[in-house]
Amino acid sequence: MSINPSLFMKNIAIFASGSGSNAQNISTYFLDKEQVTVALILTNSKSAFVIERARKLNIPVVVFNRNDFYLTDNVLNKLVSFNIDLIVLAGFLWLIPDNLLKAFPNKIINIHPALLPKYGGKGMFGMKVHEAVKKAGELESGITIHFVSDKYDEGEIIFQKTVIIEPDDTPNSIANKIHTLEYAHFPKVIEQLLDR
């Protein structure tokens, strides 16, 4: 009797709102991993560049609107139909609704471009975070990977990595340092979570 290896496959869904560079990095990382695949990419923006990245990688894309997300089970049903094991937020800016939180307990993670609990919460994303870090005169910043809860950036912290901020760093150069950390560590943390 042969065992179907797909029974042991772990499926990731990635939510992204914009360019999708982290989504592409994660997807590429898992291309040669036999037991893990990025099965689905979802976005709330029909003009997001992540759609083009997903198409080049032959990953199915779901585009949804606010009504789909908050007032129906359309997105949940799509995730279930793809047998999703872990949901990864990679530059996704909407608060996750209760139906997804209940269906995927401790199975939804996010990456934040600062050392939470500092510089988190509603409205703190992308360059806004790096500008706030620079303005405050911080000596270090970093990334935080955390479980998602019903409040922005308040879920249990899984992983943090710091980077030194030099006196001549700008918000743009800080952003570059943070992106380097994201690309290096986010896929590995995902892999470790899936191995639990």
Protein backbone atom coordinates (compact mmCIF):
# COMPACT_ATOMS: atom_id res chain seq x y z
CA MET A 1 0.00 0.00 0.00
CA SER A 2 1.44 3.38 -0.98
CA ILE A 3 0.83 6.51 1.06
CA ASN A 4 -0.16 9.65 -0.74
CA PRO A 5 2.54 12.25 0.11
CA SER A 6 0.05 15.08 -0.45
CA LEU A 7 -1.70 13.98 2.75
CA PHE A 8 1.27 15.40 4.64
CA MET A 9 1.59 18.57 2.60
CA LYS A 10 1.25 21.82 4.55
CA ASN A 11 -0.55 24.59 2.67
CA ILE A 12 0.10 28.28 3.25
CA ALA A 13 -2.16 31.17 2.27
CA ILE A 14 -0.59 34.62 2.06
CA PHE A 15 -2.58 37.84 2.41
CA ALA A 16 -1.00 40.98 0.94
CA SER A 17 -2.30 44.46 0.11
CA GLY A 18 0.49 45.89 -2.02
CA SER A 19 3.73 45.06 -3.82
CA GLY A 20 4.03 41.57 -2.40
CA SER A 21 7.83 41.35 -2.11
CA ASN A 22 7.53 39.34 1.11
CA ALA A 23 4.88 37.12 -0.47
CA GLN A 24 7.23 36.43 -3.39
CA ASN A 25 10.18 35.78 -1.06
CA ILE A 26 8.17 33.30 1.02
CA SER A 27 6.75 31.57 -2.06
CA THR A 28 10.20 31.22 -3.63
CA TYR A 29 11.67 29.89 -0.37
CA PHE A 30 9.17 27.03 -0.31
CA LEU A 31 9.43 26.14 -4.02
CA ASP A 32 11.95 23.37 -3.35
CA LYS A 33 10.42 22.20 -0.06
CA GLU A 34 8.54 18.96 -0.65
CA GLN A 35 6.14 19.18 2.29
CA VAL A 36 5.19 22.88 2.21
CA THR A 37 3.61 24.95 -0.52
CA VAL A 38 2.15 28.42 -0.90
CA ALA A 39 -1.23 27.29 -2.16
CA LEU A 40 -3.04 30.62 -2.38
CA ILE A 41 -2.41 34.37 -2.37
CA LEU A 42 -5.23 36.71 -1.39
CA THR A 43 -5.45 40.47 -1.74
CA ASN A 44 -7.92 43.22 -1.02
CA SER A 45 -6.65 45.34 -3.92
CA LYS A 46 -7.30 44.48 -7.57
CA SER A 47 -4.36 46.71 -8.56
CA ALA A 48 -1.84 45.21 -6.08
CA PHE A 49 1.42 44.14 -7.71
CA VAL A 50 1.34 40.96 -5.62
CA ILE A 51 -1.15 39.64 -8.22
CA GLU A 52 1.50 39.83 -10.94
CA ARG A 53 4.08 38.18 -8.68
CA ALA A 54 1.65 35.33 -7.91
CA ARG A 55 0.86 34.78 -11.59
CA LYS A 56 4.56 34.46 -12.42
CA LEU A 57 4.85 31.81 -9.71
CA ASN A 58 1.66 30.03 -10.88
CA ILE A 59 -0.02 30.55 -7.51
CA PRO A 60 -3.82 31.02 -7.53
CA VAL A 61 -5.00 34.51 -6.54
CA VAL A 62 -8.18 35.59 -4.82
CA VAL A 63 -9.17 39.26 -4.91
CA PHE A 64 -11.83 40.25 -2.40
CA ASN A 65 -13.56 43.40 -1.19
CA ARG A 66 -14.55 44.65 2.25
CA ASN A 67 -18.03 43.13 1.98
CA ASP A 68 -16.60 39.68 1.09
CA PHE A 69 -14.20 39.87 4.01
CA TYR A 70 -16.34 41.19 6.82
CA LEU A 71 -19.95 40.32 5.94
CA THR A 72 -19.69 36.88 4.31
CA ASP A 73 -17.82 33.59 4.66
CA ASN A 74 -16.53 33.82 1.06
CA VAL A 75 -12.89 34.22 2.06
CA LEU A 76 -13.13 31.59 4.80
CA ASN A 77 -14.72 29.11 2.41
CA LYS A 78 -11.96 29.67 -0.12
CA LEU A 79 -9.28 29.03 2.53
CA VAL A 80 -11.04 25.84 3.63
CA SER A 81 -11.36 24.63 0.03
CA PHE A 82 -7.56 24.91 -0.34
CA ASN A 83 -6.94 22.99 2.92
CA ILE A 84 -4.95 25.88 4.37
CA ASP A 85 -2.83 25.07 7.43
CA LEU A 86 -1.31 28.51 8.07
CA ILE A 87 -2.31 32.03 7.08
CA VAL A 88 0.52 34.53 6.67
CA LEU A 89 -0.09 38.28 6.57
CA ALA A 90 2.66 39.94 4.54
CA GLY A 91 1.85 43.62 4.20
CA PHE A 92 -1.87 43.14 4.72
CA LEU A 93 -3.53 46.16 6.32
CA TRP A 94 -7.05 45.09 7.36
CA LEU A 95 -8.00 43.72 10.76
CA ILE A 96 -8.78 40.00 10.54
CA PRO A 97 -12.48 39.19 11.16
CA ASP A 98 -13.74 36.85 13.88
CA ASN A 99 -14.79 34.09 11.50
CA LEU A 100 -11.18 33.62 10.36
CA LEU A 101 -9.74 33.95 13.87
CA LYS A 102 -12.10 31.24 15.13
CA ALA A 103 -11.51 28.92 12.18
CA PHE A 104 -7.70 29.26 12.37
CA PRO A 105 -6.76 29.62 16.07
CA ASN A 106 -3.02 30.33 16.41
CA LYS A 107 -2.74 29.67 12.68
CA ILE A 108 -2.63 33.30 11.49
CA ILE A 109 0.65 35.20 11.74
CA ASN A 110 1.81 38.68 10.82
CA ILE A 111 5.13 40.46 10.42
CA HIS A 112 5.55 44.01 11.74
CA PRO A 113 8.46 46.26 10.73
CA ALA A 114 9.37 47.31 14.29
CA LEU A 115 10.01 45.86 17.72
CA LEU A 116 6.54 45.49 19.18
CA PRO A 117 4.97 46.65 21.42
CA LYS A 118 6.66 49.86 20.22
CA TYR A 119 5.39 51.46 16.99
CA GLY A 120 2.41 49.17 16.52
CA GLY A 121 -1.33 49.62 16.29
CA LYS A 122 -3.79 51.01 13.79
CA GLY A 123 -2.18 53.23 11.17
CA MET A 124 1.36 52.10 11.96
CA PHE A 125 2.62 50.37 8.83
CA GLY A 126 5.33 50.72 6.20
CA MET A 127 7.20 54.02 6.06
CA LYS A 128 5.05 55.49 8.84
CA VAL A 129 6.77 53.08 11.24
CA HIS A 130 10.29 53.91 10.04
CA GLU A 131 9.60 57.65 10.15
CA ALA A 132 8.35 57.35 13.74
CA VAL A 133 11.38 55.26 14.75
CA LYS A 134 13.77 57.84 13.25
CA LYS A 135 11.93 60.80 14.77
CA ALA A 136 12.10 59.18 18.23
CA GLY A 137 15.87 58.79 17.94
CA GLU A 138 15.80 55.03 18.50
CA LEU A 139 19.16 53.25 18.49
CA GLU A 140 17.68 50.04 17.15
CA SER A 141 14.65 48.72 15.33
CA GLY A 142 13.78 45.35 13.89
CA ILE A 143 11.02 42.93 12.99
CA THR A 144 8.35 41.22 15.04
CA ILE A 145 6.53 38.09 13.89
CA HIS A 146 3.42 37.50 15.96
CA PHE A 147 0.15 35.63 16.10
CA VAL A 148 -2.83 37.67 14.94
CA SER A 149 -5.58 38.65 17.37
CA ASP A 150 -8.66 40.86 17.15
CA LYS A 151 -6.51 43.97 17.76
CA TYR A 152 -3.76 45.39 15.58
CA ASP A 153 -0.29 44.12 16.53
CA GLU A 154 -1.28 42.80 19.97
CA GLY A 155 -1.06 39.04 19.40
CA GLU A 156 1.52 36.84 21.11
CA ILE A 157 5.07 37.50 19.88
CA ILE A 158 6.73 34.53 18.14
CA PHE A 159 10.06 36.02 17.01
CA GLN A 160 11.97 39.30 17.05
CA LYS A 161 15.24 40.33 15.43
CA THR A 162 16.96 43.67 15.92
CA VAL A 163 19.08 45.90 13.74
CA ILE A 164 21.24 48.87 14.78
CA ILE A 165 20.17 52.32 13.61
CA GLU A 166 23.13 54.51 12.76
CA PRO A 167 22.99 58.31 13.31
CA ASP A 168 22.99 58.94 9.53
CA ASP A 169 20.21 56.43 8.79
CA THR A 170 17.09 57.81 7.13
CA PRO A 171 13.59 56.29 7.15
CA ASN A 172 14.44 54.83 3.73
CA SER A 173 17.69 53.24 4.85
CA ILE A 174 15.95 51.90 7.97
CA ALA A 175 13.29 50.39 5.69
CA ASN A 176 16.02 48.68 3.65
CA LYS A 177 17.55 47.18 6.79
CA ILE A 178 14.14 45.95 7.92
CA HIS A 179 13.39 44.40 4.51
CA THR A 180 16.67 42.49 4.71
CA LEU A 181 15.63 41.07 8.09
CA GLU A 182 12.16 40.18 6.78
CA TYR A 183 13.51 38.32 3.77
CA ALA A 184 16.07 36.42 5.87
CA HIS A 185 13.86 35.38 8.77
CA PHE A 186 10.15 35.32 7.84
CA PRO A 187 10.24 32.14 5.69
CA LYS A 188 12.34 30.29 8.30
CA VAL A 189 9.98 31.18 11.15
CA ILE A 190 7.03 30.01 9.01
CA GLU A 191 8.82 26.73 8.36
CA GLN A 192 9.48 26.23 12.09
CA LEU A 193 5.83 26.88 12.91
CA LEU A 194 4.70 24.32 10.36
CA ASP A 195 7.07 21.73 11.85
CA ARG A 196 5.40 21.95 15.28
